XYZ file of N, CA and C in Angstrom:
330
model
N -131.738 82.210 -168.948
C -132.601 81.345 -169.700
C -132.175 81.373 -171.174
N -132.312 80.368 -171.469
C -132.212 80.288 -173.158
C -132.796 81.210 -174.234
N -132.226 81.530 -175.436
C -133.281 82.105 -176.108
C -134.811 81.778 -176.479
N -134.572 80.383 -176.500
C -135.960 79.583 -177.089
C -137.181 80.526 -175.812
N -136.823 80.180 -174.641
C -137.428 80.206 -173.614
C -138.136 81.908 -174.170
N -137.761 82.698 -173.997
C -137.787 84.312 -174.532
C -138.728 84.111 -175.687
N -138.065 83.457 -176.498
C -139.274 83.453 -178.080
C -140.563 83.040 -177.948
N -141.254 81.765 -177.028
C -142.127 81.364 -176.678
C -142.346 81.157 -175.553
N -142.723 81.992 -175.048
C -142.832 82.473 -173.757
C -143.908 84.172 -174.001
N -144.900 84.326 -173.015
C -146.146 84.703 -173.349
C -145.293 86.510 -172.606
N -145.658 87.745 -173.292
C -145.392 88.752 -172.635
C -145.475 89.201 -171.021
N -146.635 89.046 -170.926
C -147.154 88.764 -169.542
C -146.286 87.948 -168.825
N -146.203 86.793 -169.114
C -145.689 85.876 -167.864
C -144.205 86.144 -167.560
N -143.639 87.047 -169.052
C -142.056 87.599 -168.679
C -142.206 88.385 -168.070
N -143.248 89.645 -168.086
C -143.135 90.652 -167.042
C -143.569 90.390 -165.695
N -144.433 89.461 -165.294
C -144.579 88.584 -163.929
C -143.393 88.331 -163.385
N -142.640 87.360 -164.354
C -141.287 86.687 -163.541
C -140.289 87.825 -163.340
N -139.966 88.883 -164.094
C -139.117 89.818 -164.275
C -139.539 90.628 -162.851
N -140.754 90.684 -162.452
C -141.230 92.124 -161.467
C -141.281 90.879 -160.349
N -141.276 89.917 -160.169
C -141.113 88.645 -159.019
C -139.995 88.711 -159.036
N -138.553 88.388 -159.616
C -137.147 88.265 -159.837
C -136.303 89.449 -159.088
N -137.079 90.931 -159.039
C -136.505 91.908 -159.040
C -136.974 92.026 -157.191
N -138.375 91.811 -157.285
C -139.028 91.703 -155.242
C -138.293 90.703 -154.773
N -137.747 89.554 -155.569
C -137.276 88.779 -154.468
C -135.508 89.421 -154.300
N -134.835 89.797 -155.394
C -133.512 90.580 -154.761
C -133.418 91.779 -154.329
N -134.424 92.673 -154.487
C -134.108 93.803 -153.925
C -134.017 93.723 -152.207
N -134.586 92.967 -151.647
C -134.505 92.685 -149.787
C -133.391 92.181 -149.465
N -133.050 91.720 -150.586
C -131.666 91.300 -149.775
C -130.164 92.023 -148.939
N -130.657 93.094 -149.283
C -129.611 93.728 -148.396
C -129.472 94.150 -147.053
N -130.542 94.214 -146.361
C -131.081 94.170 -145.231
C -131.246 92.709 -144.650
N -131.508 91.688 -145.179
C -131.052 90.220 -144.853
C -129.841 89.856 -144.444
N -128.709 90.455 -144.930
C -127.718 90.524 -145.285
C -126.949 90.708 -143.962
N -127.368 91.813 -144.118
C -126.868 92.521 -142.157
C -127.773 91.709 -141.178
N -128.833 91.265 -141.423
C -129.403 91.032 -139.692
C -128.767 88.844 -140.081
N -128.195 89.141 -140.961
C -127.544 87.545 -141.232
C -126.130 88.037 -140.097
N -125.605 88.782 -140.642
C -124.166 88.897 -139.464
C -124.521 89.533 -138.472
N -125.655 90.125 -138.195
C -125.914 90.935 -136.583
C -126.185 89.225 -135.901
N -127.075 88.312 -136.805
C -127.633 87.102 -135.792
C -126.729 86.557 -136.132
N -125.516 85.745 -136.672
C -124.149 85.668 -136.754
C -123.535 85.734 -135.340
N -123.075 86.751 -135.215
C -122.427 87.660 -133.900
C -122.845 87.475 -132.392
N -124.173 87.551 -132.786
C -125.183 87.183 -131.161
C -125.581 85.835 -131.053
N -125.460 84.987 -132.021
C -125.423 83.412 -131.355
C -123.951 82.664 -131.091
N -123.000 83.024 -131.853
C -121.596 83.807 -131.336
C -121.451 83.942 -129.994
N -122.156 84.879 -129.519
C -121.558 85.404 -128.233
C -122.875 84.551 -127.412
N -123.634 84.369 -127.515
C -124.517 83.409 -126.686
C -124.136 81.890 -126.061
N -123.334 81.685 -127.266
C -122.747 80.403 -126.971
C -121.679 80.772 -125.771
N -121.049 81.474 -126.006
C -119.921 81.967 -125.281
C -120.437 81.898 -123.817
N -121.610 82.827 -123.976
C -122.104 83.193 -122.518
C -122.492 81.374 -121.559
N -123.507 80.938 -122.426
C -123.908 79.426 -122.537
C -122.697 78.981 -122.036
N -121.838 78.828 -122.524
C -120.570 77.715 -122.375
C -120.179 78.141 -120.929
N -119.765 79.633 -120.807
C -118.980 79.781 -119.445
C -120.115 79.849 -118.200
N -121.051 79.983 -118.801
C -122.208 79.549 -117.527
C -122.599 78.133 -117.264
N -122.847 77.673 -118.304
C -123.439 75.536 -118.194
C -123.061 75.446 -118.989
N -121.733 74.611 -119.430
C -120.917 74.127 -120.057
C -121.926 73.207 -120.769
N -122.446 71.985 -119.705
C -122.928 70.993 -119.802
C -124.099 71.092 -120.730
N -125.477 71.993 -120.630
C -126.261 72.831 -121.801
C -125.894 73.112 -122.684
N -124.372 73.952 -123.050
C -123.939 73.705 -123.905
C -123.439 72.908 -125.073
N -123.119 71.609 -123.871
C -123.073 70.338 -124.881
C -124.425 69.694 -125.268
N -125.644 69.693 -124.833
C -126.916 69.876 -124.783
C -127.599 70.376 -126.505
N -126.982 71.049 -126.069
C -126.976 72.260 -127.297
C -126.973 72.120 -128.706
N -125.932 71.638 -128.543
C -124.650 71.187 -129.453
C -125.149 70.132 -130.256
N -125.863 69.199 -129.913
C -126.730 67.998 -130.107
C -128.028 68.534 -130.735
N -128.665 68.872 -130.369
C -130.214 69.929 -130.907
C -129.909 70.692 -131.763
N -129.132 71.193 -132.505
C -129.050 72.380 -133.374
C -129.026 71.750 -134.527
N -127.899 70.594 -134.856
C -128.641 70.074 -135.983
C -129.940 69.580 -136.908
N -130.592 68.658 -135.634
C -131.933 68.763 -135.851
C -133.169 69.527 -136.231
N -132.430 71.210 -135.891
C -132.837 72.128 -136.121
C -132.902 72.148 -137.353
N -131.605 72.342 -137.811
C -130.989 73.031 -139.367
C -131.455 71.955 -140.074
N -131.741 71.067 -139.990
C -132.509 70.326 -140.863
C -133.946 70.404 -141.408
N -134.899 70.499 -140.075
C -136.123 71.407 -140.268
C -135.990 72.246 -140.920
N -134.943 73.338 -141.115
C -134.969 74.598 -141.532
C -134.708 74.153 -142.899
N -134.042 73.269 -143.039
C -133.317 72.511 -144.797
C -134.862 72.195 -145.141
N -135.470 71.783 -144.783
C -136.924 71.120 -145.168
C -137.499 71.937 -145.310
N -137.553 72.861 -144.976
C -138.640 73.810 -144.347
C -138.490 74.774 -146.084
N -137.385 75.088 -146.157
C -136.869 75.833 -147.077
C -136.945 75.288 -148.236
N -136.987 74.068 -148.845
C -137.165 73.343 -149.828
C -138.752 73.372 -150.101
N -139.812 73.342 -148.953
C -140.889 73.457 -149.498
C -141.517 74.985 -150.038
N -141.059 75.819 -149.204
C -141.349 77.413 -149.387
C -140.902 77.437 -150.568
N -140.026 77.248 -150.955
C -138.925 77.265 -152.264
C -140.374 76.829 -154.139
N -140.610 75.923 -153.219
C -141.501 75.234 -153.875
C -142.872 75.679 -154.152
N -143.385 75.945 -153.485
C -144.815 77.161 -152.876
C -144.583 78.116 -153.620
N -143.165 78.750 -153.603
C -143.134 79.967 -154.470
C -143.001 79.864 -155.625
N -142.313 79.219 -156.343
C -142.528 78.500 -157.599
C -143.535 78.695 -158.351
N -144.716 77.865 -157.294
C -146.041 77.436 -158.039
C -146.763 79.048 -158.006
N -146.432 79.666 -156.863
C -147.440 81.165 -156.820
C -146.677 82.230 -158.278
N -145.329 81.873 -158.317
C -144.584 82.678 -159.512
C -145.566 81.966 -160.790
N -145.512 80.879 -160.748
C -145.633 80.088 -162.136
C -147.484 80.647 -162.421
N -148.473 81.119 -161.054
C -149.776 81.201 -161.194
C -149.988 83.228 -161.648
N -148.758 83.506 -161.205
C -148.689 84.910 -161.704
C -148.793 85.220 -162.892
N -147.658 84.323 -163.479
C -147.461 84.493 -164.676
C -148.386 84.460 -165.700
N -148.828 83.437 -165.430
C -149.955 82.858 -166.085
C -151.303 83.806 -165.921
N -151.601 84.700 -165.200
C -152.402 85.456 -165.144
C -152.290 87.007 -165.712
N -150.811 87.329 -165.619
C -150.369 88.365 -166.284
C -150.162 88.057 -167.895
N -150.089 86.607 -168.292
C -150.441 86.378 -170.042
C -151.527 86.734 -170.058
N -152.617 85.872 -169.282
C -153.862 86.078 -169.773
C -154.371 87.342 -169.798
N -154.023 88.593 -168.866
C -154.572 89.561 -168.832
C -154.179 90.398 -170.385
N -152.701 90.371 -170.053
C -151.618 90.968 -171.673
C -152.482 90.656 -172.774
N -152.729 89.712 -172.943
C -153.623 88.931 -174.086
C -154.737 89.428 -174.053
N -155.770 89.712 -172.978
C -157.078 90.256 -172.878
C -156.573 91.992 -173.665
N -155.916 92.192 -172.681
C -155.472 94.125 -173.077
C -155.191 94.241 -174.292
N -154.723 93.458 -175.330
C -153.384 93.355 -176.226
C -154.963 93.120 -177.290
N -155.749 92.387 -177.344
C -157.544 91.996 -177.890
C -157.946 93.099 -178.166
N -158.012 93.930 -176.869
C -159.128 94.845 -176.442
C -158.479 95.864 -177.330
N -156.930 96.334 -177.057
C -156.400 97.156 -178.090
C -156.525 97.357 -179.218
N -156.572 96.329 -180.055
C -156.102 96.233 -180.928
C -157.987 96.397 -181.925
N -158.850 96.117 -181.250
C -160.043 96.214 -181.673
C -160.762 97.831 -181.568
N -159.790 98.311 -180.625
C -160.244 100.047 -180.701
C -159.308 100.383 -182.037
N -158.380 100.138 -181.970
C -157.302 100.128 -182.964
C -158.131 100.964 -184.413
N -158.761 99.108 -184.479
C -159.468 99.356 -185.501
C -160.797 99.742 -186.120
N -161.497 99.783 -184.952
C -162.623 100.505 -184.670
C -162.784 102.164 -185.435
């Protein structure tokens, strides 16, 4: 992100996105592997598929796109959903920062 973004931009809502940024990559490594374990076994499914009903196979073959498209869709809205739940975090971790940051600053001087 830009600097501007950093300068005005509320404490809170950086430490929201920062502690969201960090949950959404830390899983990925375990994704990672069951991406090439399910890799491998639709791989060899096909295999099995093919030398058993060829013909299903071509079956198959036809339907899967349709699939991956759902899944293209599917993924564009989640994508989106999360967005808005990041963007409602944030916004709640300013407001709180801001409440705490009040409250502080009035014992402060108390």
């Amino acid at each position: 992100m830009p600097l501007r973004f950093f300068a005005n931009a509320r404490i809170g809502e950086l430490l929201s996105r920062l502690g969201n940024d960090v949950g959404t990559i830390k899983p990925r490594s375990p994704t990672l592997l069951s991406l090439l374990a399910d890799t491998i076994m639709l791989i060899g499914g096909l295999v099995i598929i093919f030398v058993m009903a060829w013909r299903l196979t071509l079956i198959m073959r036809r339907s899967v796109p349709l699939a991956v498209i759902g899944m293209i869709l599917l993924g564009r809205i989640v994508r989106r959903l999360s967005k808005q739940v990041q963007d409602a975090l944030a916004e709640a971790g300013a407001t709180a920062g801001g409440a705490v940051g009040r409250a502080h600053r009035q014992v402060v001087r108390a």
